[in-house]
Short mmCIF file of C-alpha atoms (C1' of nucleotides) in Angstrom, two decimals:
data_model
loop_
_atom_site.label_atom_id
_atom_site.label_comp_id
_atom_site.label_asym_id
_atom_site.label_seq_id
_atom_site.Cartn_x
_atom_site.Cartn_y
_atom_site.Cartn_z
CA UNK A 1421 22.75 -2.12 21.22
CA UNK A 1422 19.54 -4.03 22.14
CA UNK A 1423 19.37 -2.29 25.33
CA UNK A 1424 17.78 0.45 24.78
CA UNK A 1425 18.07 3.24 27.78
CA UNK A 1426 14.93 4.95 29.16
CA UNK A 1427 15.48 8.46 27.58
CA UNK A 1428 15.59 6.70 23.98
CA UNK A 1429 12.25 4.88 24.48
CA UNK A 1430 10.67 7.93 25.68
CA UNK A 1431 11.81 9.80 22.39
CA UNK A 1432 11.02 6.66 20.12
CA UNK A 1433 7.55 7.53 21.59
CA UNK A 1434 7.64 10.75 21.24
CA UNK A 1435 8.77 10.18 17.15
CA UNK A 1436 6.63 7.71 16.74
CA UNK A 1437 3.97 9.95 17.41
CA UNK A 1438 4.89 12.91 15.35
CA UNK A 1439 5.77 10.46 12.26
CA UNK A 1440 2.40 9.03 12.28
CA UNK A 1441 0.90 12.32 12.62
CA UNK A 1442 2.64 13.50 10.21
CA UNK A 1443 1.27 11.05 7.96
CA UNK A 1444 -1.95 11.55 8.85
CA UNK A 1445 -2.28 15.24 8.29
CA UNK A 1446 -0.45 14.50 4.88
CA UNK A 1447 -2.77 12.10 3.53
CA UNK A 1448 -6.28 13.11 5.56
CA UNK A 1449 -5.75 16.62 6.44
CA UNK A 1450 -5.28 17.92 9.89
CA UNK A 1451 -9.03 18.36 10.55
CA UNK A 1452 -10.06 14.87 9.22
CA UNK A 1453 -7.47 13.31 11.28
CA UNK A 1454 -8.98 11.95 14.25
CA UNK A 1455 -6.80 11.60 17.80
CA UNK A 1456 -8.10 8.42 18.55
CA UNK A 1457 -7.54 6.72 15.17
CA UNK A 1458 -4.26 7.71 14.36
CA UNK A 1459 -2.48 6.69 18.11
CA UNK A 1460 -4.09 3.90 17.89
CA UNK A 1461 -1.94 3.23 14.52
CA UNK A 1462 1.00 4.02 16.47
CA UNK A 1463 -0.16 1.75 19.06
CA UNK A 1464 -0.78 4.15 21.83
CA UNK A 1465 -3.33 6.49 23.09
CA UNK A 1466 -4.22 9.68 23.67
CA UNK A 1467 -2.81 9.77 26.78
CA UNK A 1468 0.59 9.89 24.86
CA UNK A 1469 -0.35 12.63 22.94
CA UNK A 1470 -1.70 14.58 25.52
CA UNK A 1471 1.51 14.55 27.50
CA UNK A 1472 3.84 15.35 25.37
CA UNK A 1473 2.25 17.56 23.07
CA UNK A 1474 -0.69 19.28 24.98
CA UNK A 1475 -3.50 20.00 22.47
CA UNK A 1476 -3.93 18.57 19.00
CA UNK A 1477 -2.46 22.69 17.67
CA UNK A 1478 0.68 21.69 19.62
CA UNK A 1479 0.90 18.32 17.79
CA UNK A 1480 0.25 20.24 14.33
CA UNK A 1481 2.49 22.89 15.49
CA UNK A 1482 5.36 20.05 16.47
CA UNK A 1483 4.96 18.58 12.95
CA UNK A 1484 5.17 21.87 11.36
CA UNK A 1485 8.89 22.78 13.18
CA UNK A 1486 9.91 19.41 11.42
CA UNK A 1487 8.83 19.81 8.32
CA UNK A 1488 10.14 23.42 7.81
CA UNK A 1489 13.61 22.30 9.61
CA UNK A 1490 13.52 20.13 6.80
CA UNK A 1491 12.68 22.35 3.84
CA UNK A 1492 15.52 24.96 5.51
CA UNK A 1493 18.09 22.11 5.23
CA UNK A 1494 17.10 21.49 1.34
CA UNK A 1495 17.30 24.99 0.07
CA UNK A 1496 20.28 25.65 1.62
CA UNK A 1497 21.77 22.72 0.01
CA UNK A 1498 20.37 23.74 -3.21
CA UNK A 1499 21.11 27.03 -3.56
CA UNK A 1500 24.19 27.16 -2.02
CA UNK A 1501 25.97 25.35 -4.98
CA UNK A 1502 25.52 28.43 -7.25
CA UNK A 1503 27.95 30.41 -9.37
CA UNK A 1504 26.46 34.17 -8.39
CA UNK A 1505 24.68 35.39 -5.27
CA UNK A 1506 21.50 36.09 -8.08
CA UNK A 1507 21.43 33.04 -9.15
CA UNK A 1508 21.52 31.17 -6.13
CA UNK A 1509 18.49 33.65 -4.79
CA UNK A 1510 16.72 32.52 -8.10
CA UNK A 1511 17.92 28.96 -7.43
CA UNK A 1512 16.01 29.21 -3.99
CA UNK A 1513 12.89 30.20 -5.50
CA UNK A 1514 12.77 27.52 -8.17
CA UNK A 1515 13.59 24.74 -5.48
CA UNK A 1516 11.05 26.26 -2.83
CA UNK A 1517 8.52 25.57 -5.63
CA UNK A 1518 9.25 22.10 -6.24
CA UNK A 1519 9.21 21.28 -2.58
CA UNK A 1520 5.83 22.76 -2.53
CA UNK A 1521 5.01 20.37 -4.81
CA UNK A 1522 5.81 17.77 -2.43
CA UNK A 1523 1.67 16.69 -1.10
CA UNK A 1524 3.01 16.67 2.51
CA UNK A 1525 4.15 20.05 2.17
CA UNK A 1526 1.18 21.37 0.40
CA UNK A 1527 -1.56 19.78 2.38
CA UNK A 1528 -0.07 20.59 6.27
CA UNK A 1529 2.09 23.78 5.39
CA UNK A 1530 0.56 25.42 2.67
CA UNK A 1531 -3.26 24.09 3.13
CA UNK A 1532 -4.01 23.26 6.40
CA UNK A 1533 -1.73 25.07 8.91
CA UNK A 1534 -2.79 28.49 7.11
CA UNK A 1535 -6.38 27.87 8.31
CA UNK A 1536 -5.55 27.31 11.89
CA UNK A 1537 -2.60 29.61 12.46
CA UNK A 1538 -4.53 32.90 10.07
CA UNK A 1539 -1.17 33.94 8.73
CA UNK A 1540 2.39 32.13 8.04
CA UNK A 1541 2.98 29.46 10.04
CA UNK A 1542 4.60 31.84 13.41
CA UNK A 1543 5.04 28.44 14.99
CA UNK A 1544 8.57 27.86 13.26
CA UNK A 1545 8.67 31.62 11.48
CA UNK A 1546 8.72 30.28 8.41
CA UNK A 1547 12.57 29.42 7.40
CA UNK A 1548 11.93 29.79 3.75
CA UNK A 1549 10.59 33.38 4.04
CA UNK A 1550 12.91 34.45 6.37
CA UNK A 1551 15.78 33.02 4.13
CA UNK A 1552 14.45 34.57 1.38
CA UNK A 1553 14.53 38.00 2.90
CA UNK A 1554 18.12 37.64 4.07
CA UNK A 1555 19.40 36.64 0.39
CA UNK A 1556 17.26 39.78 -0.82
CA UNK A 1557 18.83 41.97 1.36
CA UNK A 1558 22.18 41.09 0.08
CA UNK A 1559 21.32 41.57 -3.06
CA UNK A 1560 20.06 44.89 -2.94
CA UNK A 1561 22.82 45.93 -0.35
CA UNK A 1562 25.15 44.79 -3.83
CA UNK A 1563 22.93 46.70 -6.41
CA UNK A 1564 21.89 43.55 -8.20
CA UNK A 1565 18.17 43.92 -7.19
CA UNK A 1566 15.94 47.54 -7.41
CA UNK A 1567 15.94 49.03 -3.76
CA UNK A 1568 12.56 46.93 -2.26
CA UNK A 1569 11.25 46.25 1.04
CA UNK A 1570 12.67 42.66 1.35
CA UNK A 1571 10.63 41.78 3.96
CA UNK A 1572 7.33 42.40 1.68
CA UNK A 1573 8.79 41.02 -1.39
CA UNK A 1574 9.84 37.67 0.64
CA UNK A 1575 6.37 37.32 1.19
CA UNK A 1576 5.24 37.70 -1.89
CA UNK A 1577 7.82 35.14 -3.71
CA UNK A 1578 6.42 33.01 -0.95
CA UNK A 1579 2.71 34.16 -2.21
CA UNK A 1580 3.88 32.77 -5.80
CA UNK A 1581 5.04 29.64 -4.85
CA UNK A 1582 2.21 28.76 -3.14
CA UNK A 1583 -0.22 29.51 -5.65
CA UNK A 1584 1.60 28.36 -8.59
CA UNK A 1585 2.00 24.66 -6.93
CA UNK A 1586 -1.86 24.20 -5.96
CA UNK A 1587 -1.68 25.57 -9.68
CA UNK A 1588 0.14 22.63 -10.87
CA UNK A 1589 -1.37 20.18 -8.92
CA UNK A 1590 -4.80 20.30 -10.29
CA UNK A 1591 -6.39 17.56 -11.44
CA UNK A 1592 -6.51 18.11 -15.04
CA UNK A 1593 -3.34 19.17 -17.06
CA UNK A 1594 -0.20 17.90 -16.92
CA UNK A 1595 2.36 18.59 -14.03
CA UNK A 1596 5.05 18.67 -15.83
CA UNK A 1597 4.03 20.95 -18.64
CA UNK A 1598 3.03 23.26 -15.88
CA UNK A 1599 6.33 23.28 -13.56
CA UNK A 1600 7.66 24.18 -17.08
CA UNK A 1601 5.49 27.45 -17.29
CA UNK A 1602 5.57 27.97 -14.25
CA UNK A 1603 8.73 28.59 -14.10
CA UNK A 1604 8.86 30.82 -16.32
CA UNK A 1605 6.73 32.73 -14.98
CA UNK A 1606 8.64 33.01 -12.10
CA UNK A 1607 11.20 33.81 -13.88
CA UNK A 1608 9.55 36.79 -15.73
CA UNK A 1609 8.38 38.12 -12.22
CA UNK A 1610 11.71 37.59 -10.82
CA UNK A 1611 13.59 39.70 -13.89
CA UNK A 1612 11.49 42.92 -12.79
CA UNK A 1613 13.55 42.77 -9.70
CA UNK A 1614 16.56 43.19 -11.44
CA UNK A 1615 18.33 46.93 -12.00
CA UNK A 1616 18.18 47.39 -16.22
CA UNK A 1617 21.44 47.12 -17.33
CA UNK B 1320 -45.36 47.21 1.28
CA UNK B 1321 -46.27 45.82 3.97
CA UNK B 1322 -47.46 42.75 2.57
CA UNK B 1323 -45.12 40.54 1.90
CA UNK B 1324 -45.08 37.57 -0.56
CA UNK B 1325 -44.78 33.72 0.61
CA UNK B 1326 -41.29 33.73 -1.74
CA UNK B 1327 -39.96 36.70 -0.50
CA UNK B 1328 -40.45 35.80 3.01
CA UNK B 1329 -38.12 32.72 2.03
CA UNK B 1330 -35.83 34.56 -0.19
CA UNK B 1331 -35.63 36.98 3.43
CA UNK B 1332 -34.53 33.66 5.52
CA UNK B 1333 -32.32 32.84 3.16
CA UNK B 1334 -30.61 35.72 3.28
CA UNK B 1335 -30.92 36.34 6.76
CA UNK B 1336 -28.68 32.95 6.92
CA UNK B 1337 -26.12 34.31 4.58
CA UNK B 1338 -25.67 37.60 6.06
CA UNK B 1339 -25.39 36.04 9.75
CA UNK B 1340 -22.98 33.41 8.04
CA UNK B 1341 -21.29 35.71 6.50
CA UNK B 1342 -20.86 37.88 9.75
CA UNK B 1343 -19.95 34.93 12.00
CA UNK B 1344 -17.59 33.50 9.38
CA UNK B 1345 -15.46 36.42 9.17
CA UNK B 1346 -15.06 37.28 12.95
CA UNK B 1347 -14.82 33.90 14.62
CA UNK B 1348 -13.88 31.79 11.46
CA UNK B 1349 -15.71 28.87 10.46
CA UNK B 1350 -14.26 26.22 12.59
CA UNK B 1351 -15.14 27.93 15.61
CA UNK B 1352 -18.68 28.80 14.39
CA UNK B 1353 -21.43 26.47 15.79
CA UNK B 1354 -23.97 26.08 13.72
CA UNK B 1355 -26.59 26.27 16.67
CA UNK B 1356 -25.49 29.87 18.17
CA UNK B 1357 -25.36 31.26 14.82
CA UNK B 1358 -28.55 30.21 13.80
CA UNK B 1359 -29.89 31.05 16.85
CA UNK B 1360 -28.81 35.05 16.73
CA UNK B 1361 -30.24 34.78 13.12
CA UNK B 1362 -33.98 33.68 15.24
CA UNK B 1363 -34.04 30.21 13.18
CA UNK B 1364 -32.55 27.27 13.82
CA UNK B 1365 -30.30 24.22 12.22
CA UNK B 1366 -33.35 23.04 11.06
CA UNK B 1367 -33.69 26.37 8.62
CA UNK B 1368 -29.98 25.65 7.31
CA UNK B 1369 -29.87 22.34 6.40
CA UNK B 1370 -32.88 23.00 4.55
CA UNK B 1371 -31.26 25.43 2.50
CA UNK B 1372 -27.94 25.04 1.99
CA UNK B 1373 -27.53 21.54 2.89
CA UNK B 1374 -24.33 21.05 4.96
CA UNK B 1375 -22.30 23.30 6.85
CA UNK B 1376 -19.74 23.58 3.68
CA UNK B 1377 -22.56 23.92 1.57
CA UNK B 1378 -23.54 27.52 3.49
CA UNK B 1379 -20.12 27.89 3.46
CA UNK B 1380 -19.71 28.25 -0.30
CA UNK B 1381 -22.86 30.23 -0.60
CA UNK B 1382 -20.96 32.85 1.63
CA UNK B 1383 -17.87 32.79 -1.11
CA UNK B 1384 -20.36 33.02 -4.33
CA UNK B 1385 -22.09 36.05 -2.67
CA UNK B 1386 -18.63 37.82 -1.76
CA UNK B 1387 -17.07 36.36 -4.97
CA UNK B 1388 -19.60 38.08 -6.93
CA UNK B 1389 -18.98 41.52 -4.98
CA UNK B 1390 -14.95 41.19 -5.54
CA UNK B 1391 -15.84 40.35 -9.04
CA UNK B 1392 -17.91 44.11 -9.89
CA UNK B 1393 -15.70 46.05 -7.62
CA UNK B 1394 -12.85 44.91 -9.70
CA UNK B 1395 -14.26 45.33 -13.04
CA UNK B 1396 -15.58 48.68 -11.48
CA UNK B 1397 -11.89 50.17 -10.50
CA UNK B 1398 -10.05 48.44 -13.56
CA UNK B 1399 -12.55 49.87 -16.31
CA UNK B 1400 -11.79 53.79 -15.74
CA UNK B 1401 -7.73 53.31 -16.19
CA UNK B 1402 -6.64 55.08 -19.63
CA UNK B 1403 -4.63 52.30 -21.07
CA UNK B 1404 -5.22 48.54 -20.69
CA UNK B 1405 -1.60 47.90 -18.81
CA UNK B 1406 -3.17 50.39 -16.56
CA UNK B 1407 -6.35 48.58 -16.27
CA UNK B 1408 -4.23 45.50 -15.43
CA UNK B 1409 -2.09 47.27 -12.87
CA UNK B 1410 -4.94 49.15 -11.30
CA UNK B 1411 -6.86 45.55 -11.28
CA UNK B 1412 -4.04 44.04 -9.31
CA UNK B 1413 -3.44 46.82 -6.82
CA UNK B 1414 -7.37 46.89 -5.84
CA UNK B 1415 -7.32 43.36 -5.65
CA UNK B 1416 -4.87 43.69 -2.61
CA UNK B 1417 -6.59 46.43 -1.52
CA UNK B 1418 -9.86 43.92 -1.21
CA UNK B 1419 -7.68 41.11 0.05
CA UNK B 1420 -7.00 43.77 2.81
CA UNK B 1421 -10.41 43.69 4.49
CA UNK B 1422 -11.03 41.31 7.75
CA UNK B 1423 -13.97 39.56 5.77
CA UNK B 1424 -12.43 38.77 2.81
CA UNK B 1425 -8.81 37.69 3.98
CA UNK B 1426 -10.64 35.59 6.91
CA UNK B 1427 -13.16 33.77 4.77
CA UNK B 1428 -11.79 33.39 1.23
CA UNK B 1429 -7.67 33.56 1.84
CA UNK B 1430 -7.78 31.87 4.60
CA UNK B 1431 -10.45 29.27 5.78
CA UNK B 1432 -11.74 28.46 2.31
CA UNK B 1433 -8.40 27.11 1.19
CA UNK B 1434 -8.25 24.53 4.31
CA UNK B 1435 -11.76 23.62 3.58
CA UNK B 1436 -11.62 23.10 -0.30
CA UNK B 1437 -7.58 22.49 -1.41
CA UNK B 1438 -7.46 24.57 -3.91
CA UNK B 1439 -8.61 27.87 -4.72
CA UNK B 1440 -12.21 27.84 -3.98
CA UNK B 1441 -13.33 25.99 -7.02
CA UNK B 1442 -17.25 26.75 -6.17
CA UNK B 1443 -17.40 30.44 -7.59
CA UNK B 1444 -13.94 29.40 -9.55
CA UNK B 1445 -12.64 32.76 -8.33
CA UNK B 1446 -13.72 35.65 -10.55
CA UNK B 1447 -10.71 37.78 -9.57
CA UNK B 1448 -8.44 35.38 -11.00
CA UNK B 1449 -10.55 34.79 -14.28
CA UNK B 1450 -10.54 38.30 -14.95
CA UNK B 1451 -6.66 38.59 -13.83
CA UNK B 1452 -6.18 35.67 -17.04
CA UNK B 1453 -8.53 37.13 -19.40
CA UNK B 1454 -6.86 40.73 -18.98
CA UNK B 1455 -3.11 39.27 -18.75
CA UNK B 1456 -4.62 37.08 -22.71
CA UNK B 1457 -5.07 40.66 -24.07
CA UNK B 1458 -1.22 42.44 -22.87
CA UNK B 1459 0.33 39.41 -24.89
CA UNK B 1460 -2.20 39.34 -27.53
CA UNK B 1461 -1.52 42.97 -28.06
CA UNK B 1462 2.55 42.84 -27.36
CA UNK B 1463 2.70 44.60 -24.12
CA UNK B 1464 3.50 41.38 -21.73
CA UNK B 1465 5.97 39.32 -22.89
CA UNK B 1466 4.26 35.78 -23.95
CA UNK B 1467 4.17 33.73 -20.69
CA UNK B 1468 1.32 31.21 -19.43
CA UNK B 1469 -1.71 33.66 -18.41
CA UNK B 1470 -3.05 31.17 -16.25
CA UNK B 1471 -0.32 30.01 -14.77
CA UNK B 1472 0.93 34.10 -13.99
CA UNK B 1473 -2.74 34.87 -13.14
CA UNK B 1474 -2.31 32.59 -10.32
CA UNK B 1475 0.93 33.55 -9.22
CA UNK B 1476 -0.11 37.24 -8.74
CA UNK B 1477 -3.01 35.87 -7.08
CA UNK B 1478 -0.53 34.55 -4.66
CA UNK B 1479 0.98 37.84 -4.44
CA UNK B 1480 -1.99 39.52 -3.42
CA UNK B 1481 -2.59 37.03 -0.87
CA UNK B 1482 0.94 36.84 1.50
CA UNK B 1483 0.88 40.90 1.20
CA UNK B 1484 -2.23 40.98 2.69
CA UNK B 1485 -1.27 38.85 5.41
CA UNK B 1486 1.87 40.51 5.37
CA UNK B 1487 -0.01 43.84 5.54
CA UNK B 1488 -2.07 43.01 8.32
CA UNK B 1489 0.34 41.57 11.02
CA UNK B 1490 -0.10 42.60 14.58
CA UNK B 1491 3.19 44.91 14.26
CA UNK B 1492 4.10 47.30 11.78
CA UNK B 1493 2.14 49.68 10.30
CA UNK B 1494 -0.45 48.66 8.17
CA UNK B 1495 -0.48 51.87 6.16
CA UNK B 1496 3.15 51.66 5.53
CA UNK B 1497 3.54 48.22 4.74
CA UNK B 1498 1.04 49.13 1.70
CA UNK B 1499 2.85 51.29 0.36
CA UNK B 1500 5.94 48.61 0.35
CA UNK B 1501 3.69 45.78 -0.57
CA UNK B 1502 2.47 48.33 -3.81
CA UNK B 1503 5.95 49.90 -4.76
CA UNK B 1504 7.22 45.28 -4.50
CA UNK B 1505 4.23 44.66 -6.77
CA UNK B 1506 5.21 47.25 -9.29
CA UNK B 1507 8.18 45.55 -9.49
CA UNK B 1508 7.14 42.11 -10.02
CA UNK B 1509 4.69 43.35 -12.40
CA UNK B 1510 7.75 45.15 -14.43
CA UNK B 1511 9.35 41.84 -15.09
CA UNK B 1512 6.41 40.77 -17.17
CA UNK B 1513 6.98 43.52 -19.65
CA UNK B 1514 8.94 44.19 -22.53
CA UNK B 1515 11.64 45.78 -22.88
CA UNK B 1516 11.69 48.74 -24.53
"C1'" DT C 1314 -63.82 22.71 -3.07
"C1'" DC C 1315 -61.29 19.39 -0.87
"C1'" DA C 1316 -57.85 16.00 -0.37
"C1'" DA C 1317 -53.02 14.92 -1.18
"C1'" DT C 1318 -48.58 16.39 -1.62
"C1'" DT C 1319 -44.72 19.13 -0.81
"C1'" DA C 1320 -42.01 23.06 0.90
"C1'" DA C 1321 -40.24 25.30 4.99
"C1'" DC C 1322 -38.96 24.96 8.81
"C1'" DA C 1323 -38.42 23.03 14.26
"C1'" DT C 1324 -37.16 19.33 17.47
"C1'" DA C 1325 -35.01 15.22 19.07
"C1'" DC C 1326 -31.50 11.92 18.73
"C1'" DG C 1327 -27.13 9.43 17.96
"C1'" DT C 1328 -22.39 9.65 16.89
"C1'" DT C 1329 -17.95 11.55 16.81
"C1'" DT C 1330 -14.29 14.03 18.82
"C1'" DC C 1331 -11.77 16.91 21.81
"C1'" DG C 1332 -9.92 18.08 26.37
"C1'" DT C 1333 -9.54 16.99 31.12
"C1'" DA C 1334 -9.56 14.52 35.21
"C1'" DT C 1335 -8.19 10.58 37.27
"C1'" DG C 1336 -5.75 6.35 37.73
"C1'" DT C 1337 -1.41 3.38 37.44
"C1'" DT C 1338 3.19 1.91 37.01
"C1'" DA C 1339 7.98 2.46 37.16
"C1'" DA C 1340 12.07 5.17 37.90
"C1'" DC C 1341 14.59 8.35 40.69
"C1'" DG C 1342 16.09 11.00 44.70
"C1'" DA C 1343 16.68 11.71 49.73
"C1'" DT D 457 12.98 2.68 51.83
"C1'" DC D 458 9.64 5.94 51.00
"C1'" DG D 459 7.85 9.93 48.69
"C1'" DT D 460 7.62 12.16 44.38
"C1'" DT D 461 7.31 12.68 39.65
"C1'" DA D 462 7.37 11.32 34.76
"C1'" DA D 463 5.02 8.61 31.27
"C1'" DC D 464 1.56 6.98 29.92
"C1'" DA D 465 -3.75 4.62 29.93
"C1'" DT D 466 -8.64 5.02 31.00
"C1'" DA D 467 -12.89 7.21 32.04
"C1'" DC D 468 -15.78 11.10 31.72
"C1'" DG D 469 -18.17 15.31 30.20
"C1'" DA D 470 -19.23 18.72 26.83
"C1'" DA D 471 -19.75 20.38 22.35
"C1'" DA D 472 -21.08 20.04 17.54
"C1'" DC D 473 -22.55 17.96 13.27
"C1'" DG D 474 -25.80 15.42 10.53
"C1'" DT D 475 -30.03 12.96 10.22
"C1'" DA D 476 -34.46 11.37 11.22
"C1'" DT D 477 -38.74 12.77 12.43
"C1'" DG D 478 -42.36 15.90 13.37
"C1'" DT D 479 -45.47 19.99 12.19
"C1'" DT D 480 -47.65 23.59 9.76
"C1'" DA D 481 -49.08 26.01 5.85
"C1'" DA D 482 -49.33 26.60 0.94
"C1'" DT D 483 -50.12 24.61 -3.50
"C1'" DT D 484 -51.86 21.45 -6.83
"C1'" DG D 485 -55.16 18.66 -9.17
"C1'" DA D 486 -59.40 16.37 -9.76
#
DNA sequence: TCAATTAACATACGTTTCGTATGTTAACGA
DNA sequence: TCGTTAACATACGAAACGTATGTTAATTGA
């Protein structure tokens, strides 16, 4: 088990790299975040970097694929314990907004990667949106939700989320009281979706 | 007429720098503008700049107040002939995308300003938005909207706005189309907020 | 009216940072 | 065993930003 084979030393490189990246962009933003500093915290150069990522956009997009396979995992998870196909669509919007919450998510996903990639992150395709569509389309397909464009709608759900959590994470008021409202006003926009009864 | 004074020979720099900002901003983003080409197809130099707007940001968020302002009249200007103040709200929103939908705006203000400053641009504290609060204050006040957070809503359709107008504008698709969808999905949205009858 | 100060720029410089080009070492294949 | 290639490190060149330092012309005050 101490022996460790070449392959794995290569990809503890390779890891090593993207986690401290990773934490970099989180905490200094991807712009501020300097190549030379932050492989030097890993102990390497950038050399390294070079190699196996070819441009500092490759390493962003690199971290990017991680992060979302991540946030894919977590919403399935979440919303896949629901009663009723409605509720676990509404489930996945409530969770996506508390992950946005996360700083790492907001600052590289939501802040930065916008900025350098103009629209949605097309390095990964966005797993959230693209989840989001799929459980529309189901639900329209059953007659639960008014006939809409899912892909558009998707994208605007994602539009909400976004805003509301730089929302809540402004300096002043609490965070708390303003997941709360927030919410609920997700909640409000979400009911228009519905067919009356 | 021909004479002109010492002040407005400034105020004409000045806004010679803006408006070749503004220009460069929008089609190459403000990463990728240099400071010395742009100032040079302005005839001034870096010199000129720093001299007026102090950093590179600082010209930066002199750009955003001057298009801020213009988003802010345009809106009130659209809004203020609908019949009924739902209407006004409604008609506020869809223009808002409509404005979101123009290279300059979506380039400078969606989508570089946010990397630059976190949150929404906090220099001109985005009139839209304000005006998207103050109108959503009135609905409840008066028993249209159901009572939910304005702020916290007036965000969220901000958001909205914003991932439709990306959506809107991808390289496939039809812009024209897509519109439509992203309208008819906003109608929808908007819906939820209201009572039932 | 004239000297001193300040505004409005231009120019020059130093630093940082990215990408590339060029080593270097070790593994792997023929 | 020898050539080749992967996995890095090191060195170099080219922006680009901010600042420090002119320079000129207007303005102020005595």
């Amino acid at each position: 088990m101490t022996r460790r084979s070449r392959a794995q030393m290569i990809e503890e490189t390779r890891a090593k790299l993207l986690a401290t990246a990773r934490q970099a962009f989180a905490s200094q933003g991807y712009g501020q975040t300097s190549m030379d500093d932050f492989t030097a915290a890993a102990g390497l150069t950038r050399g390294a970097l070079y190699h196996h990522f070819g441009s500092k956009e490759g390493l962003l997009i690199a971290v990017i694929e991680q992060i979302e396979a991540e946030v894919g995992d977590r919403l399935q998870t979440a919303s896949a314990a629901e009663p009723t196909p409605w509720l676990g669509f509404r489930c996945r919007c409530r969770t996506y907004l508390e992950l946005a919450l996360e700083p790492e998510i907001r600052r590289i996903i939501l802040q930065d990667a916008r900025a350098i990639f103009g629209d949605v992150p097309q390095a990964a395709q966005s797993v959230g949106i693209a989840a989001l569509q799929a459980a529309l389309e189901e639900l329209i397909a059953a007659g639960t939700v008014q006939p809409v464009h899912a892909g558009a709608v998707a994208r605007m759900i994602y539009g909400i989320v976004t805003e509301a959590s730089f929302w809540i994470a402004e300096p002043d008021g609490d965070p708390q009281a303003r997941l709360a409202q927030a919410l609920d006003g997700l909640d409000r926009l979400l009911a228009g979706l519905l067919h009356q009864a």
